[in-house]
Amino acid sequence: MIQKVLKHWEELQRNIEQLPPEQKAFFSSNINHLSASLQELSSEFQSLLLTIENRYHLEKLNYSLGLKESQQNATIGNLEQELERGKILYKKVTQALTKGESRLKTLLENSSELITIIEADGQIRDQNSVALERILGYKPEQRIGAFHSDLLHPDDVPAWQAYFARLLKQPGIAPPIEYRKRRANGDWVYLEVIANNLLHDSSINGIVINSRDITERKLSAAALEKSQQQIVNILENITEGFYTLNRHWQFTYINQKAADCWHINRQELLGKNIWEQFPESAKTIFFNELHKAVSRNVAVKFESYYEPQNIWLEIDAYPSEEGLSVFFQNITDRKIAENALEKIYSQLEEQTKLLDTVLSTTPDRLLMLDRSGRLTYINRAGLELTLLSNTCILGKTLEKIGWPPELIKLHNNSWENLLATGQSLTTETEFIHPRTGHKNYCSYILSPIRSAEGCIEAVLVTNRDITELKTAEAALRASESRYRILSEITSDFAYSFNLLPDRTWACEWMTEAFTRITGYSASEIANSGWPECNWIHPEDREMLQEQMQSRSCSRQEVSEYRIFTKSGEIRWLWDCRQVVWDEAENRAVGVFGACQDITEHKLVEAKLCETNQVLEGLIEALPVAVVGVGASAAVTLWNPAAEQIFGWQECEVLGKILPIVPSNEVTNFSAMFKSELAGELQLAKKCRRQSKDGSLIDVRISTLPLRSPQGLITGTMKIFSEISAKGRQQQTGNIQGKCDESRPFWERYVRLPHLSNKSNR
């Protein structure tokens, strides 16, 4: 029995020797305890065999030994089963470990990142070959044993040394760092690096460095930064103010033009809410239009008066996902010019209406209708549009007299509006002439005739044949259309020139608008010698050269000059440029700026000057007295006819209180003047005025308001027609016969001798 046990024992020990170290240690401990028990039993058995007297005890021990043998056999069987399961588990673990190591090796070799293990002294122990060759162009054997800092850019070495020193002091992952390394072909590669100090880990015992190639990202960022800087340069040098707002209405960018307009440091506004910084704008069109652009996601363009700066602004706002981009420019000068033109046009229109009311020597067709629409007067030209005679049409409506249907329809559409508003109406239409059957064009003017109390008692209709004018206008519109298209596609252009050491100019870049304005491409003026080039007007070239020769530092310059376009056209440019000064060379090395085509503005100025001259000449030539009176009743205008009628010279009355009002008429004059300043017109009102010699003159007075560029009434213009006894005697000598009801209606208000003589011949 002992032999059998020992045989099983030896077989068990052989199986244990084949186990992994961990399981072998576990089973060896149990076997050692079992071996000690067997040795003890064997010793007891041997001692019992020597004592025959103790056979009883031997049998008892033999029985005990049998029980223990059964127990040990069961224990050995369990151990054999555990041993078999351990072998299977060991095999699975070994296969998984082999597979994991293979996968890890594949990942490391094909990783897009360069993984490097370096020693504490900075020498390279290992690197993944595929990434090393792809990123730096080296084989692993070329870099193993070399120092990690060998290929670093000289400018990045100090930063790496400081980073590596901190890394050695503190185990674990360090923050990322960026540096450049030289490739095998000599190029520089930007790397983003994360290092992990694992010197304390016995399985690594080194520093693991993960390097990612970020060269493309760096180059893209540099290109983007350069592009953004060019945009900023353009925005800083355009003639318009520009700022951007985020979705919270906070300033994110403001160019210098906008800051100058607001008279504020732009750094103080960045990040601030526009409505908090400019609360007065929250109650104006600015607020409504900018909110409209954001809420509806549409671009808006509008003009508004900015009261804090006393200026007019033209605003263009463009929404985006980030917020709002706003361009604005000061158009105060343009508004003043427009208001001046509007004032002149208004004055000319009022004078035209006045002359059309009192004169009948015009070829225009004139009709007068009472409030019920019945004809009370028609001139000879008006009779051409009806087949009836003058004697049978008075007191009838336009429908009854056979007026052209197109004109009747237009008249009916305007009649009620005229009576309701009391304002003159002017329009144009076409109609078929009842006598010729041809299509004609006419302008149709309805003017109210007021009583002394200011009520509308009649309406004057002026029908002017504009057929020839329309033909000319059609040709003019065709010409203007071509000009407008050309004007609409022009805009400011920006440019940049380099000044070379030999004092020649080289064009660096120009925006496309330059070609649209001048006809030249940027390549055609790449080395034009600006400003000595031929496309600068000879009379302005010297001025530009003097500006450039007087430069001594970086500065901003503004000038206006003329150019010849490629087609030979002369255009005006407003040029705002920034000089780039090199302190080391003590000279200007370049200039960049923006130009605006102001040709149209120059033409408007010339037209305004011409219009003023025409108006002044008209007033000087009028046969009636024209007197301008300011709001303080001081004389501002006194034409030659006023000198002849009232006796005072212009130098005697200008700037002084109007001297022609008799003492007994002061109260009436003050009341009438007050109503005139309120906008009420006076038309052929009879009154008495005083001449320089003290004699009284009966006159008829008509007035119209004088307005400021802002539209405010600043005084009145008074037109006097003399109707004194002396004047009537003079007229009687030149007019034969008496006026009757068949005479033109204007003879009730005005006597013009030369017209009367002509009508009586």
PDB file of C-alpha atoms in Angstrom, residues 45-316:
ATOM      1  CA  PHE A  45       4.216   2.179  10.199  1.00  0.00           C
ATOM      2  CA  GLN A  46       7.836   1.142  10.359  1.00  0.00           C
ATOM      3  CA  SER A  47       7.895   1.422  14.167  1.00  0.00           C
ATOM      4  CA  LEU A  48       4.745  -0.677  14.435  1.00  0.00           C
ATOM      5  CA  LEU A  49       6.179  -3.400  12.253  1.00  0.00           C
ATOM      6  CA  LEU A  50       9.068  -3.718  14.691  1.00  0.00           C
ATOM      7  CA  THR A  51       6.701  -4.348  17.571  1.00  0.00           C
ATOM      8  CA  ILE A  52       4.892  -7.618  17.076  1.00  0.00           C
ATOM      9  CA  GLU A  53       3.237  -7.350  20.436  1.00  0.00           C
ATOM     10  CA  ASN A  54       1.447  -4.288  19.244  1.00  0.00           C
ATOM     11  CA  ARG A  55      -0.246  -6.025  16.337  1.00  0.00           C
ATOM     12  CA  TYR A  56      -3.566  -4.827  17.515  1.00  0.00           C
ATOM     13  CA  HIS A  57      -2.294  -1.366  17.303  1.00  0.00           C
ATOM     14  CA  LEU A  58      -0.814  -2.150  13.911  1.00  0.00           C
ATOM     15  CA  GLU A  59      -4.168  -3.289  12.564  1.00  0.00           C
ATOM     16  CA  LYS A  60      -5.768  -0.212  13.989  1.00  0.00           C
ATOM     17  CA  LEU A  61      -3.099   1.912  12.383  1.00  0.00           C
ATOM     18  CA  ASN A  62      -3.509  -0.031   9.146  1.00  0.00           C
ATOM     19  CA  TYR A  63      -7.221   0.771   9.223  1.00  0.00           C
ATOM     20  CA  SER A  64      -6.422   4.409   9.922  1.00  0.00           C
ATOM     21  CA  LEU A  65      -3.871   4.318   7.155  1.00  0.00           C
ATOM     22  CA  GLY A  66      -6.497   2.955   4.757  1.00  0.00           C
ATOM     23  CA  LEU A  67      -8.842   5.765   5.648  1.00  0.00           C
ATOM     24  CA  LYS A  68      -6.098   8.326   5.195  1.00  0.00           C
ATOM     25  CA  GLU A  69      -5.109   6.662   1.910  1.00  0.00           C
ATOM     26  CA  SER A  70      -8.684   7.030   0.640  1.00  0.00           C
ATOM     27  CA  GLN A  71      -8.718  10.627   1.750  1.00  0.00           C
ATOM     28  CA  GLN A  72      -5.342  11.293   0.135  1.00  0.00           C
ATOM     29  CA  ASN A  73      -6.447   9.583  -3.094  1.00  0.00           C
ATOM     30  CA  ALA A  74      -9.540  11.837  -3.171  1.00  0.00           C
ATOM     31  CA  THR A  75      -7.346  14.877  -2.499  1.00  0.00           C
ATOM     32  CA  ILE A  76      -4.918  13.831  -5.246  1.00  0.00           C
ATOM     33  CA  GLY A  77      -7.857  13.361  -7.661  1.00  0.00           C
ATOM     34  CA  ASN A  78      -9.084  16.895  -6.894  1.00  0.00           C
ATOM     35  CA  LEU A  79      -5.569  18.235  -7.365  1.00  0.00           C
ATOM     36  CA  GLU A  80      -5.304  16.460 -10.737  1.00  0.00           C
ATOM     37  CA  GLN A  81      -8.613  18.049 -11.842  1.00  0.00           C
ATOM     38  CA  GLU A  82      -7.418  21.494 -10.686  1.00  0.00           C
ATOM     39  CA  LEU A  83      -4.145  20.833 -12.506  1.00  0.00           C
ATOM     40  CA  GLU A  84      -5.978  20.056 -15.757  1.00  0.00           C
ATOM     41  CA  ARG A  85      -8.144  23.182 -15.497  1.00  0.00           C
ATOM     42  CA  GLY A  86      -5.013  25.227 -14.759  1.00  0.00           C
ATOM     43  CA  LYS A  87      -3.345  23.929 -17.935  1.00  0.00           C
ATOM     44  CA  ILE A  88      -6.393  24.944 -20.047  1.00  0.00           C
ATOM     45  CA  LEU A  89      -6.549  28.410 -18.442  1.00  0.00           C
ATOM     46  CA  TYR A  90      -2.813  28.897 -18.909  1.00  0.00           C
ATOM     47  CA  LYS A  91      -3.128  28.043 -22.605  1.00  0.00           C
ATOM     48  CA  LYS A  92      -5.964  30.577 -23.106  1.00  0.00           C
ATOM     49  CA  VAL A  93      -4.105  33.300 -21.242  1.00  0.00           C
ATOM     50  CA  THR A  94      -0.962  32.623 -23.259  1.00  0.00           C
ATOM     51  CA  GLN A  95      -2.884  32.855 -26.568  1.00  0.00           C
ATOM     52  CA  ALA A  96      -4.622  36.122 -25.525  1.00  0.00           C
ATOM     53  CA  LEU A  97      -1.318  37.616 -24.424  1.00  0.00           C
ATOM     54  CA  THR A  98       0.340  36.695 -27.711  1.00  0.00           C
ATOM     55  CA  LYS A  99      -2.583  38.166 -29.699  1.00  0.00           C
ATOM     56  CA  GLY A 100      -2.574  41.376 -27.617  1.00  0.00           C
ATOM     57  CA  GLU A 101       1.153  41.844 -28.058  1.00  0.00           C
ATOM     58  CA  SER A 102       0.769  41.342 -31.827  1.00  0.00           C
ATOM     59  CA  ARG A 103      -2.093  43.876 -31.982  1.00  0.00           C
ATOM     60  CA  LEU A 104      -0.168  46.415 -29.896  1.00  0.00           C
ATOM     61  CA  LYS A 105       2.864  46.031 -32.136  1.00  0.00           C
ATOM     62  CA  THR A 106       0.699  46.541 -35.274  1.00  0.00           C
ATOM     63  CA  LEU A 107      -0.952  49.654 -33.774  1.00  0.00           C
ATOM     64  CA  LEU A 108       2.391  51.147 -32.791  1.00  0.00           C
ATOM     65  CA  GLU A 109       3.928  50.484 -36.206  1.00  0.00           C
ATOM     66  CA  ASN A 110       0.949  51.963 -38.111  1.00  0.00           C
ATOM     67  CA  SER A 111       0.028  54.784 -35.725  1.00  0.00           C
ATOM     68  CA  SER A 112      -0.289  58.266 -37.246  1.00  0.00           C
ATOM     69  CA  GLU A 113       1.568  59.616 -34.207  1.00  0.00           C
ATOM     70  CA  LEU A 114       5.280  59.217 -33.593  1.00  0.00           C
ATOM     71  CA  ILE A 115       5.810  57.333 -30.297  1.00  0.00           C
ATOM     72  CA  THR A 116       9.289  57.693 -28.827  1.00  0.00           C
ATOM     73  CA  ILE A 117      10.789  56.223 -25.623  1.00  0.00           C
ATOM     74  CA  ILE A 118      13.792  58.138 -24.299  1.00  0.00           C
ATOM     75  CA  GLU A 119      16.114  57.591 -21.375  1.00  0.00           C
ATOM     76  CA  ALA A 120      16.541  59.988 -18.464  1.00  0.00           C
ATOM     77  CA  ASP A 121      19.553  61.529 -20.266  1.00  0.00           C
ATOM     78  CA  GLY A 122      17.471  62.278 -23.388  1.00  0.00           C
ATOM     79  CA  GLN A 123      18.742  59.417 -25.587  1.00  0.00           C
ATOM     80  CA  ILE A 124      16.236  57.639 -27.813  1.00  0.00           C
ATOM     81  CA  ARG A 125      15.618  53.996 -26.854  1.00  0.00           C
ATOM     82  CA  ASP A 126      12.834  53.123 -29.318  1.00  0.00           C
ATOM     83  CA  GLN A 127      10.535  54.684 -31.958  1.00  0.00           C
ATOM     84  CA  ASN A 128       7.712  53.290 -34.125  1.00  0.00           C
ATOM     85  CA  SER A 129       9.247  52.932 -37.575  1.00  0.00           C
ATOM     86  CA  VAL A 130       6.294  53.737 -39.872  1.00  0.00           C
ATOM     87  CA  ALA A 131       5.439  57.074 -38.199  1.00  0.00           C
ATOM     88  CA  LEU A 132       9.157  57.961 -37.894  1.00  0.00           C
ATOM     89  CA  GLU A 133       9.736  57.483 -41.612  1.00  0.00           C
ATOM     90  CA  ARG A 134       6.459  59.219 -42.589  1.00  0.00           C
ATOM     91  CA  ILE A 135       6.905  62.284 -40.355  1.00  0.00           C
ATOM     92  CA  LEU A 136      10.695  62.798 -40.237  1.00  0.00           C
ATOM     93  CA  GLY A 137      11.937  60.590 -43.101  1.00  0.00           C
ATOM     94  CA  TYR A 138      14.394  58.536 -40.977  1.00  0.00           C
ATOM     95  CA  LYS A 139      14.835  54.779 -40.430  1.00  0.00           C
ATOM     96  CA  PRO A 140      14.695  53.598 -36.769  1.00  0.00           C
ATOM     97  CA  GLU A 141      18.355  52.524 -36.863  1.00  0.00           C
ATOM     98  CA  GLN A 142      19.325  56.112 -37.797  1.00  0.00           C
ATOM     99  CA  ARG A 143      17.732  57.576 -34.646  1.00  0.00           C
ATOM    100  CA  ILE A 144      18.105  54.848 -31.948  1.00  0.00           C
ATOM    101  CA  GLY A 145      20.755  56.026 -29.477  1.00  0.00           C
ATOM    102  CA  ALA A 146      20.669  59.644 -30.712  1.00  0.00           C
ATOM    103  CA  PHE A 147      19.512  62.494 -28.494  1.00  0.00           C
ATOM    104  CA  HIS A 148      15.902  63.617 -28.856  1.00  0.00           C
ATOM    105  CA  SER A 149      16.913  67.296 -29.109  1.00  0.00           C
ATOM    106  CA  ASP A 150      19.320  66.790 -32.034  1.00  0.00           C
ATOM    107  CA  LEU A 151      16.773  67.741 -34.728  1.00  0.00           C
ATOM    108  CA  LEU A 152      15.069  70.571 -32.844  1.00  0.00           C
ATOM    109  CA  HIS A 153      14.868  74.054 -34.350  1.00  0.00           C
ATOM    110  CA  PRO A 154      17.448  76.280 -32.597  1.00  0.00           C
ATOM    111  CA  ASP A 155      14.702  78.697 -31.503  1.00  0.00           C
ATOM    112  CA  ASP A 156      12.773  75.841 -29.823  1.00  0.00           C
ATOM    113  CA  VAL A 157      15.715  74.236 -27.939  1.00  0.00           C
ATOM    114  CA  PRO A 158      15.417  76.446 -24.779  1.00  0.00           C
ATOM    115  CA  ALA A 159      11.700  75.714 -24.471  1.00  0.00           C
ATOM    116  CA  TRP A 160      12.321  71.934 -24.799  1.00  0.00           C
ATOM    117  CA  GLN A 161      15.121  71.983 -22.229  1.00  0.00           C
ATOM    118  CA  ALA A 162      12.898  73.738 -19.689  1.00  0.00           C
ATOM    119  CA  TYR A 163      10.038  71.341 -20.471  1.00  0.00           C
ATOM    120  CA  PHE A 164      12.289  68.268 -20.154  1.00  0.00           C
ATOM    121  CA  ALA A 165      13.691  69.498 -16.827  1.00  0.00           C
ATOM    122  CA  ARG A 166      10.175  69.857 -15.389  1.00  0.00           C
ATOM    123  CA  LEU A 167       9.259  66.440 -16.804  1.00  0.00           C
ATOM    124  CA  LEU A 168      12.136  64.714 -14.977  1.00  0.00           C
ATOM    125  CA  LYS A 169      11.083  66.242 -11.657  1.00  0.00           C
ATOM    126  CA  GLN A 170       7.464  65.086 -11.764  1.00  0.00           C
ATOM    127  CA  PRO A 171       6.328  61.606 -12.926  1.00  0.00           C
ATOM    128  CA  GLY A 172       3.207  61.277 -15.047  1.00  0.00           C
ATOM    129  CA  ILE A 173       1.747  63.134 -18.035  1.00  0.00           C
ATOM    130  CA  ALA A 174       2.984  66.686 -18.711  1.00  0.00           C
ATOM    131  CA  PRO A 175       1.045  69.431 -20.550  1.00  0.00           C
ATOM    132  CA  PRO A 176       1.459  69.481 -24.367  1.00  0.00           C
ATOM    133  CA  ILE A 177       4.203  71.478 -26.051  1.00  0.00           C
ATOM    134  CA  GLU A 178       4.825  72.467 -29.671  1.00  0.00           C
ATOM    135  CA  TYR A 179       8.200  72.641 -31.434  1.00  0.00           C
ATOM    136  CA  ARG A 180       9.807  72.207 -34.836  1.00  0.00           C
ATOM    137  CA  LYS A 181      12.057  69.357 -36.032  1.00  0.00           C
ATOM    138  CA  ARG A 182      14.134  69.050 -39.164  1.00  0.00           C
ATOM    139  CA  ARG A 183      13.151  66.305 -41.610  1.00  0.00           C
ATOM    140  CA  ALA A 184      15.704  64.205 -43.431  1.00  0.00           C
ATOM    141  CA  ASN A 185      15.172  66.413 -46.542  1.00  0.00           C
ATOM    142  CA  GLY A 186      15.908  69.578 -44.555  1.00  0.00           C
ATOM    143  CA  ASP A 187      12.318  70.836 -44.184  1.00  0.00           C
ATOM    144  CA  TRP A 188      10.905  71.862 -40.801  1.00  0.00           C
ATOM    145  CA  VAL A 189       7.983  69.936 -39.304  1.00  0.00           C
ATOM    146  CA  TYR A 190       5.687  71.357 -36.598  1.00  0.00           C
ATOM    147  CA  LEU A 191       4.977  68.758 -33.873  1.00  0.00           C
ATOM    148  CA  GLU A 192       2.501  68.772 -30.996  1.00  0.00           C
ATOM    149  CA  VAL A 193       4.033  66.712 -28.167  1.00  0.00           C
ATOM    150  CA  ILE A 194       2.625  65.049 -25.015  1.00  0.00           C
ATOM    151  CA  ALA A 195       5.216  63.417 -22.726  1.00  0.00           C
ATOM    152  CA  ASN A 196       4.615  60.819 -19.957  1.00  0.00           C
ATOM    153  CA  ASN A 197       7.352  60.256 -17.363  1.00  0.00           C
ATOM    154  CA  LEU A 198       7.314  56.459 -16.669  1.00  0.00           C
ATOM    155  CA  LEU A 199      10.844  56.163 -15.297  1.00  0.00           C
ATOM    156  CA  HIS A 200       9.290  54.785 -12.099  1.00  0.00           C
ATOM    157  CA  ASP A 201       7.481  51.976 -14.009  1.00  0.00           C
ATOM    158  CA  SER A 202       9.754  48.914 -14.134  1.00  0.00           C
ATOM    159  CA  SER A 203       8.033  47.643 -17.277  1.00  0.00           C
ATOM    160  CA  ILE A 204       8.894  50.885 -19.207  1.00  0.00           C
ATOM    161  CA  ASN A 205      11.667  52.585 -17.228  1.00  0.00           C
ATOM    162  CA  GLY A 206      11.669  55.574 -19.610  1.00  0.00           C
ATOM    163  CA  ILE A 207       9.837  58.651 -20.887  1.00  0.00           C
ATOM    164  CA  VAL A 208       7.139  58.054 -23.534  1.00  0.00           C
ATOM    165  CA  ILE A 209       6.668  60.939 -26.013  1.00  0.00           C
ATOM    166  CA  ASN A 210       3.669  61.089 -28.395  1.00  0.00           C
ATOM    167  CA  SER A 211       4.327  63.472 -31.321  1.00  0.00           C
ATOM    168  CA  ARG A 212       1.621  64.593 -33.779  1.00  0.00           C
ATOM    169  CA  ASP A 213       2.410  66.301 -37.107  1.00  0.00           C
ATOM    170  CA  ILE A 214       0.576  69.692 -37.093  1.00  0.00           C
ATOM    171  CA  THR A 215       2.487  71.307 -39.973  1.00  0.00           C
ATOM    172  CA  GLU A 216      -0.566  71.692 -42.222  1.00  0.00           C
ATOM    173  CA  ARG A 217      -2.573  73.163 -39.362  1.00  0.00           C
ATOM    174  CA  LYS A 218       0.208  75.645 -38.600  1.00  0.00           C
ATOM    175  CA  LEU A 219       0.593  76.668 -42.240  1.00  0.00           C
ATOM    176  CA  SER A 220      -3.186  77.040 -42.602  1.00  0.00           C
ATOM    177  CA  ALA A 221      -3.311  79.134 -39.431  1.00  0.00           C
ATOM    178  CA  ALA A 222      -0.481  81.329 -40.719  1.00  0.00           C
ATOM    179  CA  ALA A 223      -2.220  81.764 -44.078  1.00  0.00           C
ATOM    180  CA  LEU A 224      -5.495  82.553 -42.312  1.00  0.00           C
ATOM    181  CA  GLU A 225      -3.762  85.082 -40.071  1.00  0.00           C
ATOM    182  CA  LYS A 226      -2.157  86.756 -43.083  1.00  0.00           C
ATOM    183  CA  SER A 227      -5.502  86.866 -44.888  1.00  0.00           C
ATOM    184  CA  GLN A 228      -7.220  88.284 -41.825  1.00  0.00           C
ATOM    185  CA  GLN A 229      -4.476  90.892 -41.461  1.00  0.00           C
ATOM    186  CA  GLN A 230      -4.980  91.961 -45.075  1.00  0.00           C
ATOM    187  CA  ILE A 231      -8.714  92.280 -44.418  1.00  0.00           C
ATOM    188  CA  VAL A 232      -7.994  94.337 -41.291  1.00  0.00           C
ATOM    189  CA  ASN A 233      -5.619  96.569 -43.294  1.00  0.00           C
ATOM    190  CA  ILE A 234      -8.345  97.159 -45.874  1.00  0.00           C
ATOM    191  CA  LEU A 235     -10.977  97.861 -43.214  1.00  0.00           C
ATOM    192  CA  GLU A 236      -8.630 100.254 -41.431  1.00  0.00           C
ATOM    193  CA  ASN A 237      -8.025 102.246 -44.616  1.00  0.00           C
ATOM    194  CA  ILE A 238     -11.430 102.354 -46.269  1.00  0.00           C
ATOM    195  CA  THR A 239     -13.233 105.670 -46.272  1.00  0.00           C
ATOM    196  CA  GLU A 240     -16.207 104.176 -44.446  1.00  0.00           C
ATOM    197  CA  GLY A 241     -16.611 103.510 -40.753  1.00  0.00           C
ATOM    198  CA  PHE A 242     -16.963  99.803 -39.937  1.00  0.00           C
ATOM    199  CA  TYR A 243     -17.771  97.778 -36.840  1.00  0.00           C
ATOM    200  CA  THR A 244     -19.056  94.300 -35.990  1.00  0.00           C
ATOM    201  CA  LEU A 245     -21.469  93.171 -33.288  1.00  0.00           C
ATOM    202  CA  ASN A 246     -22.036  89.711 -31.848  1.00  0.00           C
ATOM    203  CA  ARG A 247     -25.420  88.176 -31.102  1.00  0.00           C
ATOM    204  CA  HIS A 248     -25.478  90.013 -27.745  1.00  0.00           C
ATOM    205  CA  TRP A 249     -25.062  93.407 -29.498  1.00  0.00           C
ATOM    206  CA  GLN A 250     -21.506  93.701 -28.158  1.00  0.00           C
ATOM    207  CA  PHE A 251     -18.732  95.334 -30.197  1.00  0.00           C
ATOM    208  CA  THR A 252     -16.210  92.794 -31.509  1.00  0.00           C
ATOM    209  CA  TYR A 253     -14.331  95.057 -33.948  1.00  0.00           C
ATOM    210  CA  ILE A 254     -14.205  98.795 -34.700  1.00  0.00           C
ATOM    211  CA  ASN A 255     -12.022 100.373 -37.371  1.00  0.00           C
ATOM    212  CA  GLN A 256     -10.236 103.649 -36.807  1.00  0.00           C
ATOM    213  CA  LYS A 257     -12.590 105.587 -39.105  1.00  0.00           C
ATOM    214  CA  ALA A 258     -15.556 104.660 -36.882  1.00  0.00           C
ATOM    215  CA  ALA A 259     -13.642 105.549 -33.706  1.00  0.00           C
ATOM    216  CA  ASP A 260     -12.692 108.944 -35.181  1.00  0.00           C
ATOM    217  CA  CYS A 261     -16.313 109.606 -36.136  1.00  0.00           C
ATOM    218  CA  TRP A 262     -17.497 108.866 -32.586  1.00  0.00           C
ATOM    219  CA  HIS A 263     -14.515 110.701 -30.992  1.00  0.00           C
ATOM    220  CA  ILE A 264     -13.837 107.760 -28.705  1.00  0.00           C
ATOM    221  CA  ASN A 265     -11.074 105.215 -28.034  1.00  0.00           C
ATOM    222  CA  ARG A 266     -12.220 102.025 -29.699  1.00  0.00           C
ATOM    223  CA  GLN A 267     -10.628  99.860 -27.005  1.00  0.00           C
ATOM    224  CA  GLU A 268     -13.149 101.338 -24.572  1.00  0.00           C
ATOM    225  CA  LEU A 269     -16.027 100.018 -26.717  1.00  0.00           C
ATOM    226  CA  LEU A 270     -14.852  96.456 -27.463  1.00  0.00           C
ATOM    227  CA  GLY A 271     -17.011  93.955 -25.607  1.00  0.00           C
ATOM    228  CA  LYS A 272     -19.549  96.655 -24.649  1.00  0.00           C
ATOM    229  CA  ASN A 273     -23.235  96.680 -25.631  1.00  0.00           C
ATOM    230  CA  ILE A 274     -23.966  99.227 -28.375  1.00  0.00           C
ATOM    231  CA  TRP A 275     -27.335 100.275 -26.891  1.00  0.00           C
ATOM    232  CA  GLU A 276     -25.768 100.829 -23.462  1.00  0.00           C
ATOM    233  CA  GLN A 277     -22.916 102.899 -24.908  1.00  0.00           C
ATOM    234  CA  PHE A 278     -25.215 104.869 -27.261  1.00  0.00           C
ATOM    235  CA  PRO A 279     -28.576 104.887 -25.448  1.00  0.00           C
ATOM    236  CA  GLU A 280     -29.913 107.766 -27.563  1.00  0.00           C
ATOM    237  CA  SER A 281     -29.723 105.482 -30.638  1.00  0.00           C
ATOM    238  CA  ALA A 282     -32.163 102.985 -29.087  1.00  0.00           C
ATOM    239  CA  LYS A 283     -35.053 105.367 -29.886  1.00  0.00           C
ATOM    240  CA  THR A 284     -34.117 106.005 -33.516  1.00  0.00           C
ATOM    241  CA  ILE A 285     -34.184 104.268 -36.868  1.00  0.00           C
ATOM    242  CA  PHE A 286     -30.775 102.744 -36.024  1.00  0.00           C
ATOM    243  CA  PHE A 287     -32.389 100.422 -33.462  1.00  0.00           C
ATOM    244  CA  ASN A 288     -35.278  99.391 -35.697  1.00  0.00           C
ATOM    245  CA  GLU A 289     -33.222  98.744 -38.814  1.00  0.00           C
ATOM    246  CA  LEU A 290     -30.404  96.819 -37.077  1.00  0.00           C
ATOM    247  CA  HIS A 291     -32.921  94.622 -35.245  1.00  0.00           C
ATOM    248  CA  LYS A 292     -34.729  94.087 -38.543  1.00  0.00           C
ATOM    249  CA  ALA A 293     -31.476  92.892 -40.173  1.00  0.00           C
ATOM    250  CA  VAL A 294     -30.834  90.383 -37.346  1.00  0.00           C
ATOM    251  CA  SER A 295     -34.403  89.121 -36.840  1.00  0.00           C
ATOM    252  CA  ARG A 296     -35.173  88.712 -40.576  1.00  0.00           C
ATOM    253  CA  ASN A 297     -31.596  87.819 -41.604  1.00  0.00           C
ATOM    254  CA  VAL A 298     -31.636  90.428 -44.396  1.00  0.00           C
ATOM    255  CA  ALA A 299     -29.212  93.168 -45.361  1.00  0.00           C
ATOM    256  CA  VAL A 300     -30.487  96.699 -44.715  1.00  0.00           C
ATOM    257  CA  LYS A 301     -29.450 100.097 -46.051  1.00  0.00           C
ATOM    258  CA  PHE A 302     -30.739 103.392 -44.749  1.00  0.00           C
ATOM    259  CA  GLU A 303     -29.862 107.028 -44.054  1.00  0.00           C
ATOM    260  CA  SER A 304     -30.364 108.838 -40.771  1.00  0.00           C
ATOM    261  CA  TYR A 305     -29.436 112.028 -38.973  1.00  0.00           C
ATOM    262  CA  TYR A 306     -27.088 111.431 -36.019  1.00  0.00           C
ATOM    263  CA  GLU A 307     -27.899 114.264 -33.640  1.00  0.00           C
ATOM    264  CA  PRO A 308     -24.988 113.923 -31.106  1.00  0.00           C
ATOM    265  CA  GLN A 309     -22.463 114.625 -33.870  1.00  0.00           C
ATOM    266  CA  ASN A 310     -24.779 116.782 -36.015  1.00  0.00           C
ATOM    267  CA  ILE A 311     -24.061 114.625 -39.059  1.00  0.00           C
ATOM    268  CA  TRP A 312     -25.925 112.524 -41.617  1.00  0.00           C
ATOM    269  CA  LEU A 313     -24.935 108.867 -41.976  1.00  0.00           C
ATOM    270  CA  GLU A 314     -25.532 106.248 -44.644  1.00  0.00           C
ATOM    271  CA  ILE A 315     -25.579 102.769 -43.079  1.00  0.00           C
ATOM    272  CA  ASP A 316     -25.260  99.300 -44.644  1.00  0.00           C
TER     273      ASP A 316
END
